[in-house]
CSV table of C-alpha atoms and ligand atoms in Angstrom, one decimal:
chain,number,residue,atom,x,y,z
E,1,UNK,CA,2.8,23.0,-26.0
E,2,UNK,CA,-0.3,25.0,-26.7
E,3,UNK,CA,-2.9,22.2,-26.7
E,4,UNK,CA,-6.3,22.9,-25.2
E,5,UNK,CA,-5.3,20.8,-22.2
E,6,UNK,CA,-2.1,22.8,-21.7
E,7,UNK,CA,-4.0,26.0,-21.9
E,8,UNK,CA,-6.4,24.7,-19.2
E,9,UNK,CA,-3.4,24.1,-16.9
E,10,UNK,CA,-2.3,27.7,-17.3
E,11,UNK,CA,-5.8,28.9,-16.7
E,12,UNK,CA,-6.1,26.9,-13.5
E,13,UNK,CA,-3.0,28.6,-12.1
E,14,UNK,CA,-4.1,32.1,-13.1
E,15,UNK,CA,-7.7,31.6,-11.8
E,16,UNK,CA,-6.6,30.0,-8.6
E,17,UNK,CA,-4.5,33.1,-8.0
E,18,UNK,CA,-7.4,35.4,-9.1
E,19,UNK,CA,-9.7,33.9,-6.5
E,20,UNK,CA,-7.0,33.5,-3.8
E,21,UNK,CA,-8.3,35.0,-0.6
E,22,UNK,CA,-6.5,36.5,2.3
E,23,UNK,CA,-5.6,34.3,5.3
E,24,UNK,CA,-8.4,35.9,7.3
E,25,UNK,CA,-11.0,34.2,5.1
E,26,UNK,CA,-10.1,30.7,6.2
E,27,UNK,CA,-12.7,28.2,7.4
E,28,UNK,CA,-10.3,27.5,10.3
E,29,UNK,CA,-11.6,30.7,11.9
E,30,UNK,CA,-14.5,28.5,13.0
E,31,UNK,CA,-12.1,26.6,15.3
E,32,UNK,CA,-10.3,28.0,18.3
E,33,UNK,CA,-7.4,26.3,20.0
E,34,UNK,CA,-7.2,27.4,23.6
E,35,UNK,CA,-4.3,29.4,25.0
E,36,UNK,CA,-2.3,27.8,27.7
E,37,UNK,CA,-0.3,30.3,29.8
E,38,UNK,CA,2.2,27.8,31.1
E,39,UNK,CA,3.7,25.7,28.3
E,40,UNK,CA,6.6,24.5,30.5
E,41,UNK,CA,8.6,23.8,27.4
E,42,UNK,CA,11.3,25.6,25.3
E,43,UNK,CA,11.6,25.9,21.6
E,44,UNK,CA,14.5,23.5,21.6
E,45,UNK,CA,12.2,20.8,23.1
E,46,UNK,CA,9.7,20.9,20.2
E,47,UNK,CA,9.7,18.0,17.8
E,48,UNK,CA,7.5,18.5,14.7
E,49,UNK,CA,8.9,15.5,12.8
E,50,UNK,CA,6.8,12.7,11.6
E,51,UNK,CA,7.0,9.8,9.2
E,52,UNK,CA,5.6,9.6,5.7
E,53,UNK,CA,5.3,6.0,4.7
E,54,UNK,CA,8.1,5.1,7.0
E,55,UNK,CA,10.4,7.9,5.9
E,56,UNK,CA,11.1,10.7,8.4
E,57,UNK,CA,10.0,14.2,7.4
E,58,UNK,CA,10.7,17.4,9.3
E,59,UNK,CA,7.1,18.7,9.4
E,60,UNK,CA,3.7,17.1,8.8
E,61,UNK,CA,3.2,19.4,5.8
E,62,UNK,CA,2.9,18.5,2.1
E,63,UNK,CA,3.2,20.7,-0.9
E,64,UNK,CA,-0.1,19.8,-2.6
E,65,UNK,CA,-0.9,18.7,-6.1
E,66,UNK,CA,-1.2,21.6,-8.4
E,67,UNK,CA,0.4,21.6,-11.7
E,68,UNK,CA,2.4,20.6,-14.8
E,69,UNK,CA,1.2,20.0,-18.3
E,70,UNK,CA,2.4,23.2,-20.0
E,71,UNK,CA,5.6,25.1,-20.4
E,72,UNK,CA,4.7,27.7,-17.8
E,73,UNK,CA,3.5,25.1,-15.3
E,74,UNK,CA,6.6,22.9,-15.8
E,75,UNK,CA,8.6,25.9,-14.6
E,76,UNK,CA,6.3,26.3,-11.6
E,77,UNK,CA,6.8,22.6,-10.8
E,78,UNK,CA,10.5,23.0,-10.9
E,79,UNK,CA,10.3,25.9,-8.4
E,80,UNK,CA,7.9,23.9,-6.1
E,81,UNK,CA,10.3,21.0,-6.2
E,82,UNK,CA,13.2,23.2,-5.3
E,83,UNK,CA,11.2,24.4,-2.3
E,84,UNK,CA,10.5,20.8,-1.4
E,85,UNK,CA,14.2,19.9,-1.7
E,86,UNK,CA,15.3,22.8,0.4
E,87,UNK,CA,12.8,22.1,3.2
E,88,UNK,CA,12.5,18.3,3.1
E,89,UNK,CA,8.7,18.5,2.6
E,90,UNK,CA,7.0,15.9,0.4
E,91,UNK,CA,5.4,17.3,-2.8
E,92,UNK,CA,2.7,16.1,-5.1
E,93,UNK,CA,2.6,17.0,-8.8
E,94,UNK,CA,-0.7,18.1,-10.5
E,95,UNK,CA,-2.8,15.6,-12.5
E,96,UNK,CA,-0.6,13.8,-15.0
E,97,UNK,CA,-3.5,12.7,-17.2
E,98,UNK,CA,-2.5,15.3,-19.8
E,99,UNK,CA,1.0,13.8,-20.1
E,100,UNK,CA,-0.5,10.3,-20.5
E,101,UNK,CA,-2.3,11.6,-23.5
E,102,UNK,CA,0.5,13.9,-24.8
E,103,UNK,CA,3.8,12.3,-23.9
E,104,UNK,CA,5.8,15.3,-24.9
E,105,UNK,CA,4.4,17.0,-21.8
E,106,UNK,CA,5.9,14.4,-19.4
E,107,UNK,CA,9.0,16.6,-18.8
E,108,UNK,CA,6.8,19.3,-17.2
E,109,UNK,CA,6.2,16.7,-14.5
E,110,UNK,CA,9.5,14.7,-14.4
E,111,UNK,CA,11.3,18.0,-13.8
E,112,UNK,CA,10.1,17.6,-10.2
E,113,UNK,CA,12.2,14.5,-9.7
E,114,UNK,CA,15.2,16.1,-11.4
E,115,UNK,CA,14.9,19.1,-9.0
E,116,UNK,CA,14.4,17.0,-5.9
E,117,UNK,CA,16.2,13.7,-6.6
E,118,UNK,CA,16.0,12.4,-3.1
E,119,UNK,CA,12.6,13.9,-2.0
E,120,UNK,CA,9.3,12.3,-1.4
E,121,UNK,CA,7.2,12.8,-4.6
E,122,UNK,CA,3.6,12.0,-5.1
E,123,UNK,CA,2.2,11.2,-8.5
E,124,UNK,CA,-1.4,12.4,-9.3
E,125,UNK,CA,-4.1,11.1,-11.6
E,126,UNK,CA,-7.9,11.4,-11.7
E,127,UNK,CA,-10.2,8.6,-10.7
E,128,UNK,CA,-11.4,6.8,-13.7
E,129,UNK,CA,-7.9,5.8,-14.8
E,130,UNK,CA,-6.8,2.2,-14.7
E,131,UNK,CA,-3.7,0.4,-13.2
E,132,UNK,CA,-1.6,1.0,-16.3
E,133,UNK,CA,-2.1,4.7,-16.3
E,134,UNK,CA,-1.4,4.8,-12.5
E,135,UNK,CA,1.8,2.9,-13.1
E,136,UNK,CA,2.9,5.2,-15.9
E,137,UNK,CA,2.2,8.3,-13.7
E,138,UNK,CA,4.3,6.8,-10.9
E,139,UNK,CA,7.2,6.0,-13.3
E,140,UNK,CA,7.1,9.4,-14.9
E,141,UNK,CA,8.2,11.1,-11.6
E,142,UNK,CA,9.6,8.0,-9.9
E,143,UNK,CA,6.9,8.6,-7.2
E,144,UNK,CA,7.0,7.4,-3.7
E,145,UNK,CA,3.2,7.5,-3.5
E,146,UNK,CA,0.2,8.0,-5.8
E,147,UNK,CA,-2.6,10.5,-5.3
E,148,UNK,CA,-5.9,9.7,-7.1
E,149,UNK,CA,-8.2,12.7,-7.1
E,150,UNK,CA,-11.9,12.4,-6.9
E,151,UNK,CA,-13.4,15.6,-8.4
E,152,UNK,CA,-17.1,15.0,-9.2
E,153,UNK,CA,-18.1,18.5,-8.3
E,154,UNK,CA,-15.4,20.1,-10.5
E,155,UNK,CA,-16.3,17.9,-13.4
E,156,UNK,CA,-19.9,18.8,-13.0
E,157,UNK,CA,-19.3,22.5,-13.3
E,158,UNK,CA,-16.9,22.0,-16.3
E,159,UNK,CA,-19.0,21.9,-19.5
E,160,UNK,CA,-16.4,19.5,-21.0
E,161,UNK,CA,-16.2,17.6,-17.8
E,162,UNK,CA,-16.9,13.9,-17.2
E,163,UNK,CA,-20.4,12.7,-16.3
E,164,UNK,CA,-19.5,9.1,-15.5
E,165,UNK,CA,-18.6,8.8,-11.9
E,166,UNK,CA,-18.3,5.0,-11.5
E,167,UNK,CA,-15.0,5.1,-9.9
E,168,UNK,CA,-14.8,2.6,-7.0
E,169,UNK,CA,-14.0,-0.5,-9.1
E,170,UNK,CA,-11.0,1.1,-10.8
E,171,UNK,CA,-9.8,2.6,-7.5
E,172,UNK,CA,-10.0,-0.9,-5.9
E,173,UNK,CA,-7.9,-2.3,-8.6
E,174,UNK,CA,-5.3,0.4,-8.3
E,175,UNK,CA,-5.1,0.0,-4.5
E,176,UNK,CA,-4.7,-3.8,-4.9
E,177,UNK,CA,-2.1,-3.7,-7.6
E,178,UNK,CA,0.0,-0.6,-7.2
E,179,UNK,CA,3.1,-1.1,-5.0
E,180,UNK,CA,3.3,2.4,-3.5
E,181,UNK,CA,0.8,3.9,-1.1
E,182,UNK,CA,-2.3,5.3,-2.7
E,183,UNK,CA,-3.9,8.4,-1.3
E,184,UNK,CA,-7.4,9.2,-2.5
E,185,UNK,CA,-7.9,13.0,-2.5
E,186,UNK,CA,-10.6,15.5,-3.0
E,187,UNK,CA,-9.9,18.8,-4.7
E,188,UNK,CA,-11.5,21.3,-2.4
E,189,UNK,CA,-15.0,19.9,-1.7
E,190,UNK,CA,-14.2,17.9,1.4
E,191,UNK,CA,-15.3,14.3,2.3
E,192,UNK,CA,-18.0,12.8,4.5
E,193,UNK,CA,-17.5,9.9,6.8
E,194,UNK,CA,-19.6,7.8,4.3
E,195,UNK,CA,-17.2,8.6,1.4
E,196,UNK,CA,-14.2,7.5,3.5
E,197,UNK,CA,-16.1,4.4,4.7
E,198,UNK,CA,-16.6,3.5,1.0
E,199,UNK,CA,-13.0,4.0,0.3
E,200,UNK,CA,-11.8,2.0,3.2
E,201,UNK,CA,-14.1,-0.8,2.2
E,202,UNK,CA,-12.1,-1.2,-1.0
E,203,UNK,CA,-8.8,-1.1,0.8
E,204,UNK,CA,-7.9,2.6,0.7
E,205,UNK,CA,-5.7,3.5,3.7
E,206,UNK,CA,-4.9,7.1,3.0
E,207,UNK,CA,-7.2,10.0,2.3
E,208,UNK,CA,-6.7,13.7,1.6
E,209,UNK,CA,-9.9,15.4,2.7
E,210,UNK,CA,-9.2,18.6,0.8
E,211,UNK,CA,-12.2,20.6,1.9
E,212,UNK,CA,-13.8,23.9,1.0
E,213,UNK,CA,-12.2,27.1,2.4
E,214,UNK,CA,-9.2,27.7,0.2
E,215,UNK,CA,-8.8,27.2,-3.6
E,216,UNK,CA,-12.3,26.8,-5.0
E,217,UNK,CA,-12.6,24.8,-8.2
E,218,UNK,CA,-16.3,25.7,-8.2
E,219,UNK,CA,-15.3,29.4,-8.7
E,220,UNK,CA,-12.5,28.5,-11.1
E,221,UNK,CA,-14.7,26.3,-13.4
E,222,UNK,CA,-17.6,28.7,-13.1
E,223,UNK,CA,-15.4,31.5,-14.4
E,224,UNK,CA,-14.3,29.3,-17.3
E,225,UNK,CA,-18.0,28.9,-18.4
E,226,UNK,CA,-19.3,32.4,-18.3
E,227,UNK,CA,-22.4,31.7,-20.3
E,228,UNK,CA,-23.7,28.8,-18.2
E,229,UNK,CA,-22.6,29.6,-14.7
E,230,UNK,CA,-23.5,27.2,-11.9
E,231,UNK,CA,-22.6,30.0,-9.4
E,232,UNK,CA,-25.0,28.5,-6.9
E,233,UNK,CA,-22.4,25.7,-6.4
E,234,UNK,CA,-19.8,28.2,-5.2
E,235,UNK,CA,-20.4,27.0,-1.6
E,236,UNK,CA,-20.8,23.3,-2.5
E,237,UNK,CA,-19.0,20.8,-0.3
E,238,UNK,CA,-17.8,20.4,3.2
E,239,UNK,CA,-15.2,22.7,4.7
E,240,UNK,CA,-11.9,21.1,5.9
E,241,UNK,CA,-12.9,21.5,9.6
E,242,UNK,CA,-16.3,19.9,8.8
E,243,UNK,CA,-14.6,17.0,7.0
E,244,UNK,CA,-12.3,16.5,10.0
E,245,UNK,CA,-15.3,16.4,12.3
E,246,UNK,CA,-16.9,13.8,10.0
E,247,UNK,CA,-13.9,11.5,10.6
E,248,UNK,CA,-14.9,11.2,14.2
E,249,UNK,CA,-17.8,9.0,13.0
E,250,UNK,CA,-15.3,6.3,11.9
E,251,UNK,CA,-14.5,3.3,14.0
E,252,UNK,CA,-11.2,2.9,12.3
E,253,UNK,CA,-9.5,5.9,10.6
E,254,UNK,CA,-7.3,6.0,7.6
E,255,UNK,CA,-4.2,8.2,7.5
E,256,UNK,CA,-5.7,11.6,7.1
E,257,UNK,CA,-4.2,14.6,5.2
E,258,UNK,CA,-6.1,17.8,5.7
E,259,UNK,CA,-5.9,20.2,2.9
E,260,UNK,CA,-8.1,23.0,1.6
E,261,UNK,CA,-7.7,26.4,3.2
E,262,UNK,CA,-4.5,25.8,5.0
E,263,UNK,CA,-2.7,29.1,4.8
E,264,UNK,CA,-1.2,29.9,8.1
E,265,UNK,CA,0.7,27.8,10.6
E,266,UNK,CA,-2.3,28.4,12.9
E,267,UNK,CA,-4.6,26.7,10.4
E,268,UNK,CA,-2.2,23.8,10.3
E,269,UNK,CA,-2.0,23.5,14.1
E,270,UNK,CA,-5.8,23.4,14.3
E,271,UNK,CA,-6.2,20.8,11.6
E,272,UNK,CA,-3.6,18.5,13.3
E,273,UNK,CA,-5.3,19.1,16.7
E,274,UNK,CA,-8.6,18.0,15.1
E,275,UNK,CA,-7.0,14.7,14.1
E,276,UNK,CA,-5.2,15.1,10.8
E,277,UNK,CA,-1.9,13.2,10.4
E,278,UNK,CA,-0.6,15.7,7.8
E,279,UNK,CA,-1.7,19.0,6.3
E,280,UNK,CA,-1.4,20.0,2.7
E,281,UNK,CA,-1.1,23.5,1.2
E,282,UNK,CA,-1.6,24.4,-2.4
E,283,UNK,CA,-3.0,27.9,-3.2
E,284,UNK,CA,-1.1,29.7,-0.6
E,285,UNK,CA,2.3,28.4,-1.8
E,286,UNK,CA,1.3,29.1,-5.4
E,287,UNK,CA,0.5,32.7,-4.4
E,288,UNK,CA,4.0,33.2,-3.1
E,289,UNK,CA,5.7,31.4,-6.0
E,290,UNK,CA,3.8,33.7,-8.4
E,291,UNK,CA,4.5,36.9,-6.6
E,292,UNK,CA,8.0,36.4,-5.2
E,293,UNK,CA,11.4,35.2,-6.5
E,294,UNK,CA,12.6,31.9,-5.4
E,295,UNK,CA,14.8,33.1,-2.5
E,296,UNK,CA,12.0,35.2,-1.0
E,297,UNK,CA,9.5,32.3,-1.4
E,298,UNK,CA,11.9,30.0,0.4
E,299,UNK,CA,12.4,32.6,3.2
E,300,UNK,CA,8.6,32.8,3.6
E,301,UNK,CA,8.2,29.0,3.7
E,302,UNK,CA,11.1,28.6,6.2
E,303,UNK,CA,9.5,31.3,8.4
E,304,UNK,CA,6.1,29.5,8.1
E,305,UNK,CA,7.8,26.3,9.4
E,306,UNK,CA,9.6,28.2,12.2
E,307,UNK,CA,6.2,29.8,13.2
E,308,UNK,CA,4.6,26.3,13.2
E,309,UNK,CA,7.2,25.2,15.8
E,310,UNK,CA,6.6,28.4,17.8
E,311,UNK,CA,2.8,27.6,17.9
E,312,UNK,CA,3.5,24.0,19.0
E,313,UNK,CA,5.5,25.6,21.9
E,314,UNK,CA,2.8,28.1,22.7
E,315,UNK,CA,0.2,25.4,22.9
E,316,UNK,CA,2.5,23.3,25.1
E,317,UNK,CA,2.8,20.6,22.5
E,318,UNK,CA,6.2,19.0,22.4
E,319,UNK,CA,5.1,16.5,19.7
E,320,UNK,CA,2.4,16.1,17.2
E,321,UNK,CA,0.8,13.6,19.5
E,322,UNK,CA,0.5,16.2,22.2
E,323,UNK,CA,-1.2,18.6,19.7
E,324,UNK,CA,-4.1,16.1,19.4
E,325,UNK,CA,-4.8,16.5,23.1
E,326,UNK,CA,-5.3,20.3,22.9
E,327,UNK,CA,-8.7,21.8,23.8
E,328,UNK,CA,-10.7,23.1,20.9
E,329,UNK,CA,-13.8,25.3,20.8
E,330,UNK,CA,-16.0,25.4,17.7
E,331,UNK,CA,-18.0,28.3,16.4
E,332,UNK,CA,-21.8,28.1,16.7
E,333,UNK,CA,-22.1,27.2,13.0
E,334,UNK,CA,-19.5,24.4,13.2
E,335,UNK,CA,-21.0,23.1,16.4
E,336,UNK,CA,-24.5,23.0,14.7
E,337,UNK,CA,-22.9,21.0,11.9
E,338,UNK,CA,-21.5,18.5,14.4
E,339,UNK,CA,-24.8,18.2,16.2
E,340,UNK,CA,-26.9,17.7,13.1
E,341,UNK,CA,-24.4,15.1,11.8
E,342,UNK,CA,-24.6,13.3,15.2
E,343,UNK,CA,-20.8,13.8,15.8
T,401,FNR,C1,-5.0,22.2,-7.7
T,401,FNR,N1,-5.5,21.0,-7.1
T,401,FNR,C2,-5.3,19.8,-7.7
T,401,FNR,N2,-5.5,18.6,-7.1
T,401,FNR,C3,-5.3,17.4,-7.7
T,401,FNR,O1,-5.5,16.4,-7.1
T,401,FNR,N3,-4.9,17.4,-9.0
T,401,FNR,C4,-4.7,18.5,-9.7
T,401,FNR,O2,-4.3,18.5,-10.9
T,401,FNR,C5,-4.9,19.8,-9.1
T,401,FNR,N4,-4.7,21.0,-9.8
T,401,FNR,C6,-4.7,22.1,-9.1
T,401,FNR,C7,-4.2,23.3,-9.7
T,401,FNR,C8,-4.1,24.5,-9.0
T,401,FNR,C9,-3.6,25.7,-9.6
T,401,FNR,C10,-4.5,24.5,-7.6
T,401,FNR,C11,-4.4,25.8,-6.8
T,401,FNR,C12,-4.9,23.4,-7.0
T,401,FNR,C13,-6.1,21.0,-5.8
T,401,FNR,C14,-5.2,21.1,-4.6
T,401,FNR,O3,-4.4,19.9,-4.6
T,401,FNR,C15,-6.0,21.2,-3.3
T,401,FNR,O4,-6.7,20.0,-3.1
T,401,FNR,C16,-6.9,22.4,-3.3
T,401,FNR,O5,-6.3,23.4,-4.0
T,401,FNR,C17,-7.2,22.9,-1.9
T,401,FNR,O6,-6.0,23.3,-1.2
T,401,FNR,P1,-5.7,24.9,-1.0
T,401,FNR,O7,-5.4,25.4,-2.4
T,401,FNR,O8,-6.9,25.5,-0.4
T,401,FNR,O9,-4.5,24.9,-0.2
């Protein structure tokens, strides 16, 4: 298990952690949700449940695509899946492309299904793969949905990265022929309304905006190419709040997952108030998994979920629908973005 690809998976984990920033750095600081002094609700009234593809889930939170493809990351996947099983949260595996090339690595992904037999699991492949690969990835983890990541910026910064970004035809075929829901996701660079319009035109119904503000694959890949750094791309892309504002330009919206820089329950509340249907968290969970034993990580995650409910109460939001009606105020910078984008 020491192929170049496996090594890269280990490197992504260690570098994501190296560049992990404190919760204070989140792009959601540009959004304020206004305090209401009279919630007229009790904690027992709060209902944070929602449905993922018709299946009830306790919170609108997803453990995001991160890993698999090496011995070490297989162990991380097992731990993430145990967290998903204990909390009832859906979970995505990292890109399975490596295991399609090297089948002996498939167990580092399928361990997730073994650890969370009844959970909602999302498979993950990169755009540029065809229907057969998509089907194989789904079968590998007996997935309930498929994430297809679009990562042009990451590939551009990787010296060994792809330079062919004709993706829409294959995506269209996958959406047409795959029986489970397909989520097209970014990897931390965000999406414009135009991107989402193009995706919807080929039948995509679910997007994961994954904006800038959390894990930065610009920083990670720049670090991996020290001699030819494209450090000027470290700030490339749209933040998650910017991406969420972009969605207001759409006449019809897909189902939206907001990931990228979701660290605290407050970030999550803001993203949902801005119109997201789900939020996804990657780097912050990884940070806890890497630094804490499993029991402590589960305690942290359960506290996170309890605090999420407490914030719904504080904002007077009995349901997720109520959260969407909350008053938001944007920082001057975010407001300027909205103005210049005619939002
Ligand atoms: C990722 N991410 C990711 N996404 C994807 O679609 N396929 C993948 O294989 C990976 N791999 C991966 C590895 C590691 C170590 C991390 C931390 C992340 C991206 C992830 O799903 C998410 O879009 C971004 O990390 C932004 O979310 P956070 O980290 O800011 O919460």
